[in-house]
Short mmCIF file of C-alpha atoms and ligand atoms in Angstrom, two decimals:
data_model
loop_
_atom_site.label_atom_id
_atom_site.label_comp_id
_atom_site.label_asym_id
_atom_site.label_seq_id
_atom_site.Cartn_x
_atom_site.Cartn_y
_atom_site.Cartn_z
CA MET A 1 1.24 -108.54 51.63
CA LEU A 2 -1.79 -106.87 49.99
CA HIS A 3 0.43 -105.57 47.21
CA GLY A 4 1.84 -109.07 46.58
CA PHE A 5 -1.67 -110.54 46.56
CA ALA A 6 -2.92 -107.88 44.11
CA VAL A 7 -0.08 -108.29 41.61
CA GLU A 8 -0.37 -112.06 41.76
CA LYS A 9 -4.08 -111.91 40.90
CA LEU A 10 -3.67 -109.18 38.29
CA TYR A 11 -0.55 -110.28 36.44
CA SER A 12 0.41 -113.59 38.07
CA PHE A 13 3.64 -112.15 39.45
CA SER A 14 5.15 -114.81 41.66
CA ASP A 15 8.89 -114.12 41.52
CA PRO A 16 9.74 -112.35 44.83
CA GLU A 17 12.39 -110.22 43.06
CA MET A 18 9.83 -109.02 40.53
CA ILE A 19 7.28 -108.26 43.28
CA ARG A 20 9.89 -106.35 45.28
CA GLY A 21 10.94 -104.26 42.24
CA HIS A 22 7.32 -103.52 41.46
CA LYS A 23 6.61 -102.49 45.05
CA GLN A 24 9.68 -100.22 45.09
CA SER A 25 8.50 -98.47 41.94
CA TYR A 26 5.07 -97.92 43.53
CA ASP A 27 6.65 -96.60 46.73
CA ALA A 28 8.62 -94.04 44.68
CA PHE A 29 5.46 -93.20 42.75
CA LEU A 30 3.48 -92.67 45.94
CA ARG A 31 6.10 -90.62 47.74
CA GLY A 32 6.25 -88.13 44.88
CA LEU A 33 2.57 -88.11 44.00
CA ILE A 34 1.96 -84.89 45.86
CA SER A 35 5.28 -83.09 45.48
CA PHE A 36 6.72 -80.00 43.87
CA PRO A 37 6.73 -80.76 40.12
CA LEU A 38 10.45 -80.33 39.56
CA ASN A 39 11.50 -82.96 37.07
CA ILE A 40 15.22 -83.20 37.68
CA PRO A 41 17.05 -86.37 38.79
CA GLY A 42 16.92 -86.92 42.53
CA THR A 43 13.71 -85.00 43.29
CA ALA A 44 10.64 -86.78 44.68
CA TYR A 45 8.71 -85.79 41.54
CA TRP A 46 11.39 -87.28 39.26
CA LYS A 47 11.43 -90.49 41.30
CA CYS A 48 7.63 -90.62 41.10
CA LEU A 49 7.75 -90.41 37.29
CA GLN A 50 10.56 -92.98 37.15
CA GLY A 51 8.56 -95.34 39.36
CA ARG A 52 5.55 -95.07 37.09
CA LYS A 53 7.72 -95.50 34.00
CA TRP A 54 9.28 -98.67 35.41
CA ALA A 55 5.92 -100.18 36.35
CA VAL A 56 4.34 -99.34 32.97
CA LYS A 57 7.37 -100.74 31.13
CA THR A 58 7.03 -103.99 33.08
CA ILE A 59 3.34 -104.27 32.19
CA LYS A 60 4.03 -103.62 28.49
CA LYS A 61 6.84 -106.21 28.49
CA LEU A 62 4.49 -108.72 30.09
CA MET A 63 1.86 -108.03 27.40
CA ASP A 64 4.42 -108.54 24.61
CA GLU A 65 5.62 -111.80 26.18
CA ARG A 66 2.06 -113.10 26.42
CA ARG A 67 1.30 -112.18 22.81
CA GLU A 68 4.41 -114.07 21.71
CA SER A 69 3.68 -117.14 23.81
CA PRO A 70 0.10 -117.25 25.17
CA ARG A 71 -0.26 -118.79 28.62
CA MET A 72 -1.98 -122.09 29.21
CA GLY A 73 -4.13 -122.98 32.20
CA GLU A 74 -5.63 -120.57 34.73
CA ARG A 75 -6.15 -117.04 33.36
CA ASP A 76 -5.47 -113.85 35.26
CA TYR A 77 -6.83 -110.31 34.97
CA LEU A 78 -4.18 -109.33 32.40
CA ASP A 79 -5.30 -112.20 30.11
CA PHE A 80 -8.89 -110.92 30.20
CA VAL A 81 -7.82 -107.33 29.50
CA MET A 82 -5.66 -108.42 26.55
CA GLU A 83 -8.49 -110.52 25.16
CA GLU A 84 -10.73 -107.46 25.36
CA ILE A 85 -8.23 -105.24 23.47
CA ASP A 86 -7.50 -107.89 20.84
CA SER A 87 -11.20 -108.55 20.21
CA GLY A 88 -11.30 -105.29 18.24
CA GLU A 89 -14.82 -104.68 19.57
CA SER A 90 -13.88 -102.85 22.73
CA PRO A 91 -13.26 -99.12 23.21
CA LEU A 92 -10.35 -100.18 25.46
CA THR A 93 -7.01 -99.28 23.88
CA GLU A 94 -3.61 -100.62 24.88
CA LYS A 95 -2.74 -97.24 26.40
CA MET A 96 -5.93 -97.21 28.51
CA ALA A 97 -5.33 -100.80 29.56
CA THR A 98 -1.76 -100.06 30.69
CA ASP A 99 -2.98 -97.12 32.76
CA LEU A 100 -5.67 -99.30 34.30
CA LEU A 101 -3.26 -102.15 34.99
CA PHE A 102 -0.84 -99.69 36.55
CA LEU A 103 -3.45 -98.09 38.81
CA LEU A 104 -5.21 -101.23 40.01
CA PRO A 105 -2.48 -102.53 42.36
CA PHE A 106 -2.29 -99.01 43.79
CA ALA A 107 -6.08 -98.93 44.31
CA ALA A 108 -5.98 -102.42 45.79
CA PHE A 109 -3.24 -102.10 48.37
CA GLU A 110 -3.01 -98.43 49.28
CA SER A 111 -6.71 -97.88 49.94
CA THR A 112 -7.23 -101.17 51.75
CA SER A 113 -4.16 -100.88 53.96
CA SER A 114 -4.96 -97.30 55.01
CA THR A 115 -8.54 -98.28 55.85
CA ILE A 116 -7.26 -101.19 57.95
CA VAL A 117 -4.90 -98.83 59.79
CA SER A 118 -7.79 -96.42 60.50
CA ALA A 119 -10.02 -99.24 61.74
CA PHE A 120 -7.21 -100.43 64.01
CA HIS A 121 -6.93 -96.94 65.43
CA TYR A 122 -10.68 -96.59 66.07
CA LEU A 123 -11.04 -100.04 67.59
CA THR A 124 -8.10 -99.42 69.92
CA ALA A 125 -9.72 -96.20 71.11
CA HIS A 126 -13.18 -97.84 71.51
CA PRO A 127 -12.93 -101.00 73.65
CA ALA A 128 -16.71 -101.62 73.54
CA ALA A 129 -16.60 -101.87 69.73
CA LEU A 130 -13.53 -104.08 69.90
CA ALA A 131 -15.26 -106.35 72.43
CA GLU A 132 -18.37 -106.65 70.22
CA LEU A 133 -16.22 -107.43 67.20
CA THR A 134 -14.30 -110.05 69.19
CA ARG A 135 -17.60 -111.63 70.32
CA GLU A 136 -18.82 -111.88 66.74
CA HIS A 137 -15.64 -113.57 65.52
CA GLU A 138 -15.19 -115.85 68.51
CA ALA A 139 -18.76 -117.11 68.00
CA ILE A 140 -17.91 -117.85 64.35
CA LEU A 141 -14.74 -119.65 65.43
CA LYS A 142 -16.66 -121.72 67.98
CA ARG A 143 -19.29 -122.77 65.41
CA ARG A 144 -16.53 -123.67 62.97
CA GLU A 145 -14.70 -125.81 65.53
CA GLU A 146 -17.95 -127.61 66.38
CA SER A 147 -18.69 -128.34 62.72
CA GLY A 148 -15.07 -129.39 62.05
CA SER A 149 -14.71 -127.08 59.03
CA VAL A 150 -11.50 -125.20 58.23
CA GLY A 151 -10.96 -121.61 57.07
CA ILE A 152 -13.41 -118.73 56.68
CA SER A 153 -16.42 -119.70 54.57
CA TRP A 154 -18.60 -117.41 52.46
CA ARG A 155 -21.52 -118.09 54.78
CA GLU A 156 -19.41 -117.00 57.78
CA TYR A 157 -18.32 -113.88 55.93
CA LYS A 158 -21.93 -113.00 55.18
CA SER A 159 -22.84 -113.45 58.86
CA MET A 160 -20.28 -110.84 60.03
CA THR A 161 -22.87 -108.13 60.59
CA PHE A 162 -21.00 -106.08 63.18
CA THR A 163 -17.77 -106.37 61.17
CA HIS A 164 -19.43 -104.71 58.17
CA MET A 165 -20.77 -102.02 60.48
CA VAL A 166 -17.22 -101.35 61.72
CA THR A 167 -15.96 -101.14 58.13
CA ASN A 168 -18.69 -98.70 57.15
CA GLU A 169 -18.17 -96.53 60.20
CA THR A 170 -14.40 -96.45 59.56
CA LEU A 171 -14.99 -95.40 55.95
CA ARG A 172 -17.53 -92.80 56.99
CA LEU A 173 -15.04 -91.13 59.34
CA THR A 174 -11.84 -91.69 57.40
CA ASN A 175 -12.55 -91.45 53.75
CA ILE A 176 -9.47 -91.94 51.60
CA VAL A 177 -11.18 -90.36 48.58
CA PRO A 178 -11.22 -86.59 49.13
CA GLY A 179 -13.31 -85.82 46.05
CA ILE A 180 -15.32 -87.38 43.26
CA PHE A 181 -15.40 -85.50 39.96
CA ARG A 182 -18.20 -85.27 37.43
CA LYS A 183 -18.58 -83.30 34.22
CA VAL A 184 -21.85 -81.39 33.95
CA MET A 185 -23.53 -82.47 30.69
CA LYS A 186 -26.44 -80.03 30.78
CA ASP A 187 -27.37 -76.97 32.85
CA VAL A 188 -28.48 -78.00 36.34
CA GLU A 189 -30.03 -75.91 39.07
CA VAL A 190 -29.19 -76.84 42.64
CA LYS A 191 -30.78 -74.88 45.48
CA GLY A 192 -31.13 -71.78 43.31
CA TYR A 193 -27.58 -71.97 41.89
CA LEU A 194 -27.03 -72.71 38.22
CA ILE A 195 -24.25 -75.13 37.34
CA PRO A 196 -23.66 -74.63 33.62
CA ALA A 197 -23.07 -77.47 31.17
CA GLY A 198 -19.34 -78.13 30.64
CA TRP A 199 -18.33 -77.35 34.21
CA THR A 200 -16.62 -79.91 36.40
CA VAL A 201 -18.04 -80.44 39.86
CA MET A 202 -16.31 -82.02 42.79
CA VAL A 203 -18.50 -84.00 45.15
CA TYR A 204 -17.06 -83.86 48.65
CA PRO A 205 -18.04 -87.13 50.38
CA THR A 206 -16.79 -86.03 53.80
CA ALA A 207 -19.46 -83.28 53.91
CA ALA A 208 -22.17 -85.93 53.49
CA HIS A 209 -20.48 -88.33 55.92
CA LEU A 210 -20.26 -85.76 58.69
CA ASN A 211 -23.69 -84.22 58.17
CA PRO A 212 -25.17 -83.86 61.70
CA SER A 213 -28.73 -83.96 60.40
CA VAL A 214 -28.10 -87.49 59.13
CA TYR A 215 -25.47 -88.79 61.55
CA ASP A 216 -26.03 -88.10 65.21
CA ASP A 217 -22.79 -86.92 66.88
CA PRO A 218 -21.04 -87.31 63.50
CA LEU A 219 -17.45 -87.14 64.75
CA SER A 220 -17.79 -90.07 67.12
CA PHE A 221 -16.94 -93.62 66.09
CA ASN A 222 -20.15 -95.53 66.56
CA PRO A 223 -20.53 -98.70 64.45
CA TRP A 224 -23.96 -99.34 66.07
CA ARG A 225 -25.41 -96.43 64.10
CA TRP A 226 -25.41 -98.81 61.07
CA GLU A 227 -27.64 -101.33 62.85
CA GLY A 228 -30.48 -102.42 60.55
CA GLN A 229 -29.21 -100.16 57.76
CA LYS A 230 -28.07 -101.07 54.28
CA VAL A 231 -24.29 -101.29 54.43
CA ASN A 232 -23.54 -102.60 50.96
CA SER A 233 -24.26 -99.79 48.59
CA GLY A 234 -23.77 -96.09 48.05
CA SER A 235 -26.34 -93.42 48.78
CA GLU A 236 -26.41 -89.62 48.95
CA ASN A 237 -25.53 -89.94 52.64
CA PHE A 238 -22.80 -92.55 52.27
CA MET A 239 -20.52 -92.40 49.26
CA ALA A 240 -17.17 -93.76 50.44
CA PHE A 241 -17.20 -95.98 47.34
CA GLY A 242 -18.96 -93.47 45.11
CA GLY A 243 -22.32 -94.38 43.67
CA GLY A 244 -24.24 -95.14 40.50
CA THR A 245 -22.54 -96.57 37.43
CA ARG A 246 -19.05 -95.60 38.59
CA PHE A 247 -19.46 -97.31 41.95
CA CYS A 248 -16.07 -98.61 43.12
CA SER A 249 -15.37 -101.99 41.55
CA GLY A 250 -13.07 -102.89 44.45
CA ALA A 251 -15.64 -102.25 47.22
CA GLU A 252 -16.38 -105.93 47.83
CA PHE A 253 -12.67 -106.76 47.75
CA VAL A 254 -11.97 -104.14 50.45
CA LYS A 255 -14.79 -105.38 52.69
CA LEU A 256 -13.61 -108.95 52.34
CA CYS A 257 -9.99 -108.01 53.15
CA MET A 258 -11.15 -106.04 56.19
CA ALA A 259 -13.32 -108.93 57.44
CA ILE A 260 -10.48 -111.45 57.07
CA PHE A 261 -8.07 -109.07 58.77
CA PHE A 262 -10.47 -108.48 61.70
CA HIS A 263 -11.14 -112.20 62.03
CA HIS A 264 -7.45 -113.02 62.49
CA LEU A 265 -6.78 -109.92 64.58
CA VAL A 266 -9.41 -110.55 67.22
CA THR A 267 -9.29 -114.35 67.35
CA LYS A 268 -5.52 -114.77 67.38
CA TYR A 269 -4.09 -111.63 68.94
CA ARG A 270 -4.51 -109.45 72.00
CA TYR A 271 -2.90 -106.05 72.03
CA VAL A 272 -2.54 -102.98 74.21
CA GLN A 273 -1.89 -99.39 73.27
CA PHE A 274 1.41 -97.79 74.26
CA ASP A 275 1.56 -94.04 74.70
C1 HEM B 1 -11.19 -98.33 51.04
C2 HEM B 1 -10.93 -98.58 49.80
C3 HEM B 1 -11.51 -97.88 48.60
C4 HEM B 1 -12.23 -96.74 48.53
C5 HEM B 1 -12.68 -95.83 49.68
C6 HEM B 1 -12.55 -96.53 47.13
C7 HEM B 1 -13.29 -95.49 46.65
C8 HEM B 1 -13.68 -95.35 45.34
C9 HEM B 1 -14.57 -94.30 44.85
C10 HEM B 1 -15.17 -93.19 45.69
C11 HEM B 1 -14.75 -94.52 43.53
C12 HEM B 1 -15.67 -93.73 42.60
C13 HEM B 1 -14.92 -92.68 41.84
C14 HEM B 1 -15.88 -91.90 40.97
O1 HEM B 1 -17.10 -92.07 41.05
O2 HEM B 1 -15.40 -91.06 40.20
C15 HEM B 1 -13.95 -95.67 43.16
C16 HEM B 1 -13.85 -96.18 41.88
C17 HEM B 1 -13.06 -97.25 41.55
N1 HEM B 1 -12.36 -98.05 42.41
FE1 HEM B 1 -12.24 -97.84 44.39
N2 HEM B 1 -12.00 -97.54 46.39
C18 HEM B 1 -11.37 -98.40 47.25
C19 HEM B 1 -10.72 -99.56 46.91
C20 HEM B 1 -10.58 -100.06 45.64
C21 HEM B 1 -9.92 -101.29 45.32
C22 HEM B 1 -9.33 -102.23 46.35
C23 HEM B 1 -9.97 -101.42 43.97
C24 HEM B 1 -9.45 -102.51 43.09
C25 HEM B 1 -9.12 -103.70 43.49
C26 HEM B 1 -10.67 -100.27 43.45
C27 HEM B 1 -10.93 -100.05 42.14
C28 HEM B 1 -11.72 -99.02 41.66
C29 HEM B 1 -12.02 -98.82 40.26
C30 HEM B 1 -11.51 -99.67 39.08
C31 HEM B 1 -12.87 -97.72 40.19
C32 HEM B 1 -13.46 -97.08 38.94
C33 HEM B 1 -14.83 -97.65 38.68
C34 HEM B 1 -15.45 -97.01 37.43
O3 HEM B 1 -15.18 -95.84 37.15
O4 HEM B 1 -16.22 -97.69 36.77
N3 HEM B 1 -11.03 -99.47 44.51
N4 HEM B 1 -13.33 -96.16 44.28
#
């Protein structure tokens, strides 16, 4: 579902056959992403490369089609990217754009769906958190019914305080990004150690997220720890979405998807855990 939504917004894919083919190529890509690099037909690595090749070919074909007959009406992400390349004023090349357009659906659906799965797991194991989340969403639902409005509004989304706390706590404990890389531009001294210019450093967000001097009982799932705290940006203690100028551009998208998912989960469904 998230994959379909992402490719519709990015490249206006609407043909179910096309979406299915695209998803299959991503599945092959993902399955072989961490595999033995043996590039012979049939191996996971080979399938991974084929999947990427297919998806990139589809994007290039789409770009050629749009150059030949520009689309009218509502514009999608691909239109904006092509406009940027064709302007001649952007450092973005066609090769960079294809890589970006290939990676974005992956970033959009894989990260969001795994975070939703983790949240589901934590909420199932912590009934008090689930009950608080349910209370928040049932109150929203009640107010909506009284006012006669339909669907989740922006104002409602912004009022989901506990929901955002659950999202943050899930990301703190289950971070899908194992490392963030930076190139050292000039010599830096950190706690008596010299990191020379030219080196690459890997920031390990999990170390910050599980730091007991910042997070009391760091391994426990406790959304309440975010009460009264800033939950919308990165800091040296919370960097699930990175920080600074490279802060994740999909962070708001993820939080919105999580909030909508939680809203439907707790207001429409009841579930029990089977061993
Ligand atoms: C739970 C979900 C996600 C997590 C934990 C996450 C995490 C991150 C992190 C840590 C970075 C910074 C990398 C760095 O500083 O080197 C990043 C960058 C980025 N993310 Fe995400 N991300 C998520 C979802 C998404 C989604 C849904 C999208 C797109 C729809 C997305 C698009 C991007 C892009 C384009 C960048 C690069 C930004 C730049 O370099 O300017 N991410 N993400």
